[in-house]
Amino acid sequence: MSKDTFDRKEIKHLLDGPQLVQVRARVAKHLPLGEFGRGAVSSIYLDTRERSVIARSLERPLYKEKLRVRWYGACPLEDADAAFVELKKKLAGIVYKRRLQMTADQARSFLKGVPCADLAVEASGIVAEGAGPAHAPSAQRIQIACELDAARARMGDLIPSVLITCDRTSFGSDDEGGVRITFDEHLRAAGLFGGDERHALIADDHAVMEVKCLGAYPLWLASALSMACVRPSSFSKYGRFYEACERSQGAPLERTRREEVRYA
C-alpha cells in the first residue's frame, strides 16, 4: 500500500542542462530508483474561478495549502490505472501531505464535486499499487477523506484549474528517515478554464530537482550540489503557470463562467 501521509521538508532546485547531468549521476550512485522510477506524472490543481488559491500561495504566507488530483503514466486521467487526491499543506517550511488513492472514475467524480468521504466508503474499485481485489476502507482512509473534504470547503468553490505534466525520475523512498529526490523535466501546463492556455514552464534541457527529507542533507548530496554550483530555488509549477498567464493577458486572471474540463 502506498503511504498516505507525509511530514517533511521539500526543497527545490532549478537545474540547467549540465547541472542536471552532473547531479543526477551522483544521486544515482547513492540512491535506488523510487517506487514509480521513471515516467510521466500528471496533476490537476483545483482552484476558485479567480484562482485565488494560487494567488494567495504566491504571497508566501506562513501557512498555505493546495488540493490536486495526480496520476502516473502518459495517459489522460480516464485511462489511468489509479489516481491520488492530494492535499499539500505548508507551515513554516514543513510540508504536510495527505493523499487518498482511488480509481480514475472516482477521481473524476471528485473533480466534479463528489465528496471524498462518499468515495472512500465505496469498497469497489479501491486499489493499491500491485494489489488484487478491493478492500473495505480503513479508519485512516476515512480520516484522510474528511480532511480533504474539509480543505475543499475551506478554500471555496473549487473547480479544476490547470493540468500540469512532466517527465519524472525518482530516487530513494518516503520511509521514515529516508531521503527522496525527484527530477522533473519537460514541464508543461494547460489551463482548464477555456482559452487553450498552454505554457512550457522551464526550458527543455532544464529540470526541477526536489529533495524531500526530514533532517539535513546527506554529506554526499551537499557535496554534489556544491560542486555543481546548485542553490535552493523557490519554484511552484502552478505558480509559474499562473504568472505566465498574467503576463500574457496583462492583468490578473479573472474567470466568470465554468466550462467543460478537458483532461488531455
Tab-separated table of N, CA and C in Angstrom, residues 16-141:
chain	number	residue	atom	x	y	z
A	16	ASP	N	20.138	23.652	-14.711
A	16	ASP	CA	20.295	23.746	-16.159
A	16	ASP	C	20.803	22.405	-16.683
A	17	GLY	N	21.024	22.313	-17.985
A	17	GLY	CA	21.394	21.037	-18.587
A	17	GLY	C	22.627	20.385	-17.985
A	18	PRO	N	23.788	21.075	-17.947
A	18	PRO	CA	24.991	20.457	-17.364
A	18	PRO	C	24.824	20.105	-15.892
A	19	GLN	N	24.163	20.955	-15.126
A	19	GLN	CA	23.938	20.646	-13.714
A	19	GLN	C	23.089	19.403	-13.549
A	20	LEU	N	22.076	19.255	-14.401
A	20	LEU	CA	21.197	18.085	-14.333
A	20	LEU	C	21.981	16.802	-14.551
A	21	VAL	N	22.807	16.774	-15.563
A	21	VAL	CA	23.597	15.575	-15.865
A	21	VAL	C	24.525	15.238	-14.701
A	22	GLN	N	25.189	16.256	-14.169
A	22	GLN	CA	26.169	16.041	-13.111
A	22	GLN	C	25.515	15.577	-11.815
A	23	VAL	N	24.474	16.273	-11.400
A	23	VAL	CA	23.853	15.962	-10.112
A	23	VAL	C	23.093	14.641	-10.166
A	24	ARG	N	22.359	14.394	-11.234
A	24	ARG	CA	21.584	13.155	-11.315
A	24	ARG	C	22.500	11.930	-11.305
A	25	ALA	N	23.670	12.047	-11.933
A	25	ALA	CA	24.605	10.926	-11.926
A	25	ALA	C	25.089	10.625	-10.510
A	26	ARG	N	25.324	11.672	-9.730
A	26	ARG	CA	25.760	11.466	-8.351
A	26	ARG	C	24.641	10.862	-7.512
A	27	VAL	N	23.421	11.328	-7.703
A	27	VAL	CA	22.289	10.802	-6.949
A	27	VAL	C	22.091	9.319	-7.250
A	28	ALA	N	22.218	8.945	-8.527
A	28	ALA	CA	22.013	7.552	-8.928
A	28	ALA	C	23.031	6.607	-8.296
A	29	LYS	N	24.192	7.129	-7.904
A	29	LYS	CA	25.201	6.296	-7.265
A	29	LYS	C	24.869	6.005	-5.805
A	30	HIS	N	24.035	6.845	-5.210
A	30	HIS	CA	23.767	6.726	-3.778
A	30	HIS	C	22.345	6.263	-3.436
A	31	LEU	N	21.394	6.460	-4.360
A	31	LEU	CA	20.008	6.100	-4.068
A	31	LEU	C	19.445	5.223	-5.186
A	32	PRO	N	18.623	4.235	-4.833
A	32	PRO	CA	17.973	3.426	-5.865
A	32	PRO	C	16.815	4.200	-6.483
A	33	LEU	N	16.345	3.736	-7.632
A	33	LEU	CA	15.150	4.323	-8.219
A	33	LEU	C	13.981	4.173	-7.263
A	34	GLY	N	13.086	5.168	-7.259
A	34	GLY	CA	11.958	5.156	-6.351
A	34	GLY	C	10.840	4.240	-6.799
A	35	GLU	N	9.730	4.303	-6.083
A	35	GLU	CA	8.581	3.422	-6.333
A	35	GLU	C	8.091	3.518	-7.768
A	36	PHE	N	8.007	4.740	-8.303
A	36	PHE	CA	7.494	4.922	-9.652
A	36	PHE	C	8.609	5.077	-10.688
A	37	GLY	N	9.879	5.090	-10.228
A	37	GLY	CA	11.007	5.102	-11.145
A	37	GLY	C	10.994	6.271	-12.101
A	38	ARG	N	10.974	5.957	-13.402
A	38	ARG	CA	10.923	6.980	-14.439
A	38	ARG	C	9.575	6.911	-15.148
A	39	GLY	N	9.000	8.051	-15.410
A	39	GLY	CA	7.726	8.060	-16.127
A	39	GLY	C	7.039	9.407	-16.055
A	40	ALA	N	5.912	9.505	-16.734
A	40	ALA	CA	5.154	10.749	-16.779
A	40	ALA	C	4.326	10.913	-15.518
A	41	VAL	N	4.177	12.150	-15.082
A	41	VAL	CA	3.339	12.499	-13.941
A	41	VAL	C	2.392	13.608	-14.379
A	42	SER	N	1.110	13.456	-14.086
A	42	SER	CA	0.106	14.470	-14.423
A	42	SER	C	-0.639	14.889	-13.166
A	43	SER	N	-0.903	16.187	-13.057
A	43	SER	CA	-1.594	16.712	-11.877
A	43	SER	C	-2.616	17.750	-12.301
A	44	ILE	N	-3.814	17.644	-11.770
A	44	ILE	CA	-4.848	18.663	-11.959
A	44	ILE	C	-5.009	19.392	-10.630
A	45	TYR	N	-4.742	20.690	-10.639
A	45	TYR	CA	-4.883	21.517	-9.450
A	45	TYR	C	-6.268	22.151	-9.430
A	46	LEU	N	-6.881	22.163	-8.251
A	46	LEU	CA	-8.183	22.788	-8.086
A	46	LEU	C	-8.019	24.199	-7.531
A	47	ASP	N	-8.903	25.088	-7.959
A	47	ASP	CA	-8.825	26.474	-7.516
A	47	ASP	C	-10.189	27.114	-7.707
A	48	THR	N	-10.337	28.338	-7.226
A	48	THR	CA	-11.564	29.081	-7.468
A	48	THR	C	-11.539	29.630	-8.896
A	49	ARG	N	-12.647	30.187	-9.348
A	49	ARG	CA	-12.704	30.775	-10.690
A	49	ARG	C	-11.708	31.921	-10.844
A	50	GLU	N	-11.437	32.615	-9.738
A	50	GLU	CA	-10.484	33.728	-9.774
A	50	GLU	C	-9.048	33.273	-9.516
A	51	ARG	N	-8.867	31.970	-9.319
A	51	ARG	CA	-7.571	31.384	-8.971
A	51	ARG	C	-6.987	32.051	-7.725
A	52	SER	N	-7.821	32.205	-6.732
A	52	SER	CA	-7.406	32.870	-5.501
A	52	SER	C	-6.486	31.996	-4.650
A	53	VAL	N	-6.573	30.666	-4.797
A	53	VAL	CA	-5.717	29.780	-4.001
A	53	VAL	C	-4.253	29.978	-4.376
A	54	ILE	N	-3.944	29.948	-5.673
A	54	ILE	CA	-2.548	30.116	-6.083
A	54	ILE	C	-2.093	31.552	-5.893
A	55	ALA	N	-2.995	32.522	-6.068
A	55	ALA	CA	-2.620	33.921	-5.858
A	55	ALA	C	-2.167	34.137	-4.414
A	56	ARG	N	-2.889	33.556	-3.473
A	56	ARG	CA	-2.503	33.686	-2.074
A	56	ARG	C	-1.205	32.937	-1.792
A	57	SER	N	-1.043	31.767	-2.397
A	57	SER	CA	0.169	30.981	-2.179
A	57	SER	C	1.412	31.748	-2.601
A	58	LEU	N	1.319	32.495	-3.704
A	58	LEU	CA	2.472	33.243	-4.203
A	58	LEU	C	2.833	34.429	-3.322
A	59	GLU	N	1.955	34.786	-2.394
A	59	GLU	CA	2.273	35.843	-1.434
A	59	GLU	C	3.153	35.328	-0.296
A	60	ARG	N	3.437	34.024	-0.309
A	60	ARG	CA	4.297	33.363	0.669
A	60	ARG	C	3.821	33.562	2.114
A	61	PRO	N	2.589	33.176	2.372
A	61	PRO	CA	2.094	33.272	3.749
A	61	PRO	C	2.742	32.220	4.633
A	62	LEU	N	2.602	32.366	5.939
A	62	LEU	CA	3.161	31.382	6.860
A	62	LEU	C	2.535	30.013	6.638
A	63	TYR	N	1.242	29.999	6.312
A	63	TYR	CA	0.536	28.745	6.050
A	63	TYR	C	-0.139	28.822	4.686
A	64	LYS	N	-0.016	27.752	3.892
A	64	LYS	CA	-0.713	27.690	2.612
A	64	LYS	C	-1.037	26.245	2.289
A	65	GLU	N	-1.986	26.055	1.375
A	65	GLU	CA	-2.412	24.701	1.032
A	65	GLU	C	-2.870	24.644	-0.419
A	66	LYS	N	-2.750	23.447	-1.000
A	66	LYS	CA	-3.194	23.199	-2.369
A	66	LYS	C	-3.887	21.842	-2.415
A	67	LEU	N	-4.839	21.707	-3.323
A	67	LEU	CA	-5.571	20.464	-3.499
A	67	LEU	C	-5.447	20.047	-4.958
A	68	ARG	N	-5.111	18.776	-5.197
A	68	ARG	CA	-4.887	18.330	-6.566
A	68	ARG	C	-5.247	16.860	-6.717
A	69	VAL	N	-5.377	16.437	-7.974
A	69	VAL	CA	-5.514	15.027	-8.340
A	69	VAL	C	-4.290	14.668	-9.176
A	70	ARG	N	-3.610	13.588	-8.817
A	70	ARG	CA	-2.373	13.199	-9.509
A	70	ARG	C	-2.470	11.754	-9.967
A	71	TRP	N	-1.880	11.487	-11.131
A	71	TRP	CA	-1.770	10.111	-11.612
A	71	TRP	C	-0.471	9.943	-12.379
A	72	TYR	N	-0.079	8.680	-12.565
A	72	TYR	CA	1.207	8.353	-13.167
A	72	TYR	C	0.992	7.626	-14.485
A	73	GLY	N	1.823	7.978	-15.466
A	73	GLY	CA	1.714	7.383	-16.789
A	73	GLY	C	1.322	8.419	-17.827
A	74	ALA	N	1.762	8.195	-19.066
A	74	ALA	CA	1.488	9.130	-20.163
A	74	ALA	C	0.107	8.853	-20.745
A	75	CYS	N	-0.923	9.202	-20.014
A	75	CYS	CA	-2.291	8.942	-20.442
A	75	CYS	C	-3.216	9.964	-19.807
A	76	PRO	N	-4.403	10.170	-20.384
A	76	PRO	CA	-5.383	11.025	-19.719
A	76	PRO	C	-5.902	10.341	-18.452
A	77	LEU	N	-6.500	11.115	-17.576
A	77	LEU	CA	-6.975	10.584	-16.298
A	77	LEU	C	-7.918	9.409	-16.490
A	78	GLU	N	-8.796	9.486	-17.467
A	78	GLU	CA	-9.796	8.428	-17.649
A	78	GLU	C	-9.169	7.079	-17.948
A	79	ASP	N	-7.917	7.056	-18.426
A	79	ASP	CA	-7.248	5.792	-18.756
A	79	ASP	C	-6.240	5.360	-17.703
A	80	ALA	N	-6.112	6.108	-16.626
A	80	ALA	CA	-5.128	5.781	-15.591
A	80	ALA	C	-5.568	4.561	-14.790
A	81	ASP	N	-4.591	3.780	-14.330
A	81	ASP	CA	-4.893	2.611	-13.502
A	81	ASP	C	-5.401	3.024	-12.126
A	82	ALA	N	-4.878	4.125	-11.609
A	82	ALA	CA	-5.272	4.638	-10.293
A	82	ALA	C	-4.908	6.111	-10.232
A	83	ALA	N	-5.437	6.803	-9.247
A	83	ALA	CA	-5.147	8.229	-9.075
A	83	ALA	C	-5.095	8.541	-7.589
A	84	PHE	N	-4.514	9.692	-7.262
A	84	PHE	CA	-4.426	10.143	-5.877
A	84	PHE	C	-5.061	11.529	-5.763
A	85	VAL	N	-5.938	11.689	-4.785
A	85	VAL	CA	-6.388	13.028	-4.400
A	85	VAL	C	-5.466	13.457	-3.273
A	86	GLU	N	-4.801	14.604	-3.446
A	86	GLU	CA	-3.758	15.016	-2.514
A	86	GLU	C	-4.002	16.419	-1.972
A	87	LEU	N	-3.778	16.577	-0.684
A	87	LEU	CA	-3.790	17.875	-0.027
A	87	LEU	C	-2.380	18.157	0.466
A	88	LYS	N	-1.808	19.275	0.002
A	88	LYS	CA	-0.482	19.684	0.456
A	88	LYS	C	-0.630	20.941	1.301
A	89	LYS	N	-0.163	20.846	2.544
A	89	LYS	CA	-0.192	21.986	3.461
A	89	LYS	C	1.249	22.316	3.845
A	90	LYS	N	1.564	23.596	3.849
A	90	LYS	CA	2.920	24.011	4.219
A	90	LYS	C	2.846	25.038	5.326
A	91	LEU	N	3.527	24.745	6.419
A	91	LEU	CA	3.552	25.636	7.576
A	91	LEU	C	4.989	25.786	8.041
A	92	ALA	N	5.476	27.029	8.013
A	92	ALA	CA	6.825	27.348	8.496
A	92	ALA	C	7.886	26.433	7.875
A	93	GLY	N	7.761	26.173	6.578
A	93	GLY	CA	8.778	25.409	5.859
A	93	GLY	C	8.593	23.908	5.864
A	94	ILE	N	7.645	23.381	6.640
A	94	ILE	CA	7.393	21.946	6.685
A	94	ILE	C	6.148	21.634	5.866
A	95	VAL	N	6.234	20.625	5.008
A	95	VAL	CA	5.119	20.212	4.161
A	95	VAL	C	4.418	19.024	4.796
A	96	TYR	N	3.102	19.124	4.907
A	96	TYR	CA	2.262	18.035	5.419
A	96	TYR	C	1.352	17.608	4.279
A	97	LYS	N	1.516	16.379	3.823
A	97	LYS	CA	0.716	15.909	2.684
A	97	LYS	C	-0.184	14.767	3.120
A	98	ARG	N	-1.423	14.835	2.689
A	98	ARG	CA	-2.390	13.769	2.895
A	98	ARG	C	-2.914	13.366	1.533
A	99	ARG	N	-2.984	12.083	1.272
A	99	ARG	CA	-3.475	11.660	-0.038
A	99	ARG	C	-4.332	10.410	0.087
A	100	LEU	N	-5.245	10.273	-0.869
A	100	LEU	CA	-6.167	9.151	-0.896
A	100	LEU	C	-6.118	8.524	-2.277
A	101	GLN	N	-5.761	7.253	-2.327
A	101	GLN	CA	-5.704	6.548	-3.599
A	101	GLN	C	-7.085	6.054	-3.980
A	102	MET	N	-7.432	6.183	-5.261
A	102	MET	CA	-8.737	5.754	-5.734
A	102	MET	C	-8.657	5.421	-7.213
A	103	THR	N	-9.756	4.954	-7.763
A	103	THR	CA	-9.797	4.657	-9.188
A	103	THR	C	-9.897	5.952	-9.983
A	104	ALA	N	-9.610	5.848	-11.282
A	104	ALA	CA	-9.713	7.019	-12.150
A	104	ALA	C	-11.141	7.563	-12.170
A	105	ASP	N	-12.126	6.681	-12.207
A	105	ASP	CA	-13.524	7.137	-12.216
A	105	ASP	C	-13.872	7.873	-10.931
A	106	GLN	N	-13.382	7.375	-9.807
A	106	GLN	CA	-13.634	8.052	-8.540
A	106	GLN	C	-12.963	9.426	-8.510
A	107	ALA	N	-11.746	9.505	-9.042
A	107	ALA	CA	-11.044	10.790	-9.091
A	107	ALA	C	-11.794	11.785	-9.966
A	108	ARG	N	-12.333	11.322	-11.081
A	108	ARG	CA	-13.114	12.202	-11.946
A	108	ARG	C	-14.381	12.664	-11.226
A	109	SER	N	-14.963	11.786	-10.435
A	109	SER	CA	-16.135	12.179	-9.653
A	109	SER	C	-15.776	13.250	-8.638
A	110	PHE	N	-14.614	13.092	-8.011
A	110	PHE	CA	-14.164	14.103	-7.053
A	110	PHE	C	-13.996	15.454	-7.736
A	111	LEU	N	-13.413	15.459	-8.924
A	111	LEU	CA	-13.222	16.715	-9.654
A	111	LEU	C	-14.557	17.382	-9.984
A	112	LYS	N	-15.603	16.576	-10.092
A	112	LYS	CA	-16.925	17.115	-10.395
A	112	LYS	C	-17.685	17.531	-9.137
A	113	GLY	N	-17.073	17.327	-7.960
A	113	GLY	CA	-17.691	17.811	-6.730
A	113	GLY	C	-18.165	16.757	-5.756
A	114	VAL	N	-18.040	15.460	-6.096
A	114	VAL	CA	-18.463	14.406	-5.172
A	114	VAL	C	-17.507	14.379	-3.968
A	115	PRO	N	-17.998	14.392	-2.740
A	115	PRO	CA	-17.119	14.396	-1.565
A	115	PRO	C	-16.236	13.156	-1.495
A	116	CYS	N	-15.022	13.342	-1.011
A	116	CYS	CA	-14.096	12.222	-0.831
A	116	CYS	C	-14.649	11.204	0.160
A	117	ALA	N	-15.336	11.670	1.176
A	117	ALA	CA	-15.870	10.752	2.180
A	117	ALA	C	-16.836	9.763	1.549
A	118	ASP	N	-17.634	10.209	0.586
A	118	ASP	CA	-18.547	9.301	-0.109
A	118	ASP	C	-17.776	8.293	-0.949
A	119	LEU	N	-16.695	8.761	-1.595
A	119	LEU	CA	-15.913	7.883	-2.451
A	119	LEU	C	-15.111	6.869	-1.638
A	120	ALA	N	-14.666	7.268	-0.453
A	120	ALA	CA	-13.831	6.391	0.361
A	120	ALA	C	-14.580	5.173	0.867
A	121	VAL	N	-15.886	5.273	1.003
A	121	VAL	CA	-16.645	4.135	1.521
A	121	VAL	C	-17.154	3.234	0.400
A	122	GLU	N	-16.833	3.579	-0.840
A	122	GLU	CA	-17.172	2.692	-1.952
A	122	GLU	C	-16.087	1.626	-2.035
A	123	ALA	N	-16.372	0.455	-1.535
A	123	ALA	CA	-15.349	-0.591	-1.496
A	123	ALA	C	-14.911	-1.012	-2.887
A	124	SER	N	-15.818	-1.022	-3.852
A	124	SER	CA	-15.470	-1.466	-5.198
A	124	SER	C	-14.557	-0.459	-5.851
A	125	GLY	N	-13.436	-0.972	-6.387
A	125	GLY	CA	-12.541	-0.127	-7.156
A	125	GLY	C	-11.457	0.554	-6.361
A	126	ILE	N	-11.409	0.400	-5.035
A	126	ILE	CA	-10.329	0.985	-4.264
A	126	ILE	C	-9.144	0.031	-4.345
A	127	VAL	N	-8.056	0.488	-4.948
A	127	VAL	CA	-6.938	-0.405	-5.217
A	127	VAL	C	-5.650	0.186	-4.677
A	128	ALA	N	-4.709	-0.686	-4.412
A	128	ALA	CA	-3.361	-0.260	-4.061
A	128	ALA	C	-2.424	-0.723	-5.167
A	129	GLU	N	-1.275	-0.079	-5.282
A	129	GLU	CA	-0.320	-0.435	-6.313
A	129	GLU	C	0.051	-1.910	-6.202
A	130	GLY	N	-0.226	-2.682	-7.258
A	130	GLY	CA	0.113	-4.088	-7.281
A	130	GLY	C	-0.844	-4.977	-6.506
A	131	ALA	N	-1.934	-4.412	-5.984
A	131	ALA	CA	-2.854	-5.212	-5.166
A	131	ALA	C	-3.910	-5.881	-6.025
A	132	GLY	N	-4.614	-6.814	-5.443
A	132	GLY	CA	-5.664	-7.519	-6.150
A	132	GLY	C	-7.020	-6.912	-5.891
A	133	PRO	N	-7.962	-7.673	-5.332
A	133	PRO	CA	-9.322	-7.171	-5.128
A	133	PRO	C	-9.366	-5.976	-4.187
A	134	ALA	N	-10.430	-5.212	-4.317
A	134	ALA	CA	-10.621	-4.046	-3.456
A	134	ALA	C	-10.889	-4.491	-2.021
A	135	HIS	N	-10.696	-3.563	-1.114
A	135	HIS	CA	-10.902	-3.878	0.286
A	135	HIS	C	-11.677	-2.755	0.945
A	136	ALA	N	-12.249	-3.037	2.096
A	136	ALA	CA	-13.029	-2.024	2.800
A	136	ALA	C	-12.124	-0.900	3.275
A	137	PRO	N	-12.616	0.315	3.307
A	137	PRO	CA	-11.785	1.447	3.714
A	137	PRO	C	-11.412	1.357	5.189
A	138	SER	N	-10.182	1.745	5.502
A	138	SER	CA	-9.722	1.758	6.876
A	138	SER	C	-10.141	3.056	7.548
A	139	ALA	N	-9.972	3.095	8.872
A	139	ALA	CA	-10.282	4.322	9.605
A	139	ALA	C	-9.397	5.470	9.135
A	140	GLN	N	-8.140	5.144	8.763
A	140	GLN	CA	-7.236	6.185	8.283
A	140	GLN	C	-7.727	6.769	6.964
A	141	ARG	N	-8.232	5.907	6.072
A	141	ARG	CA	-8.744	6.400	4.791
A	141	ARG	C	-9.931	7.337	5.023
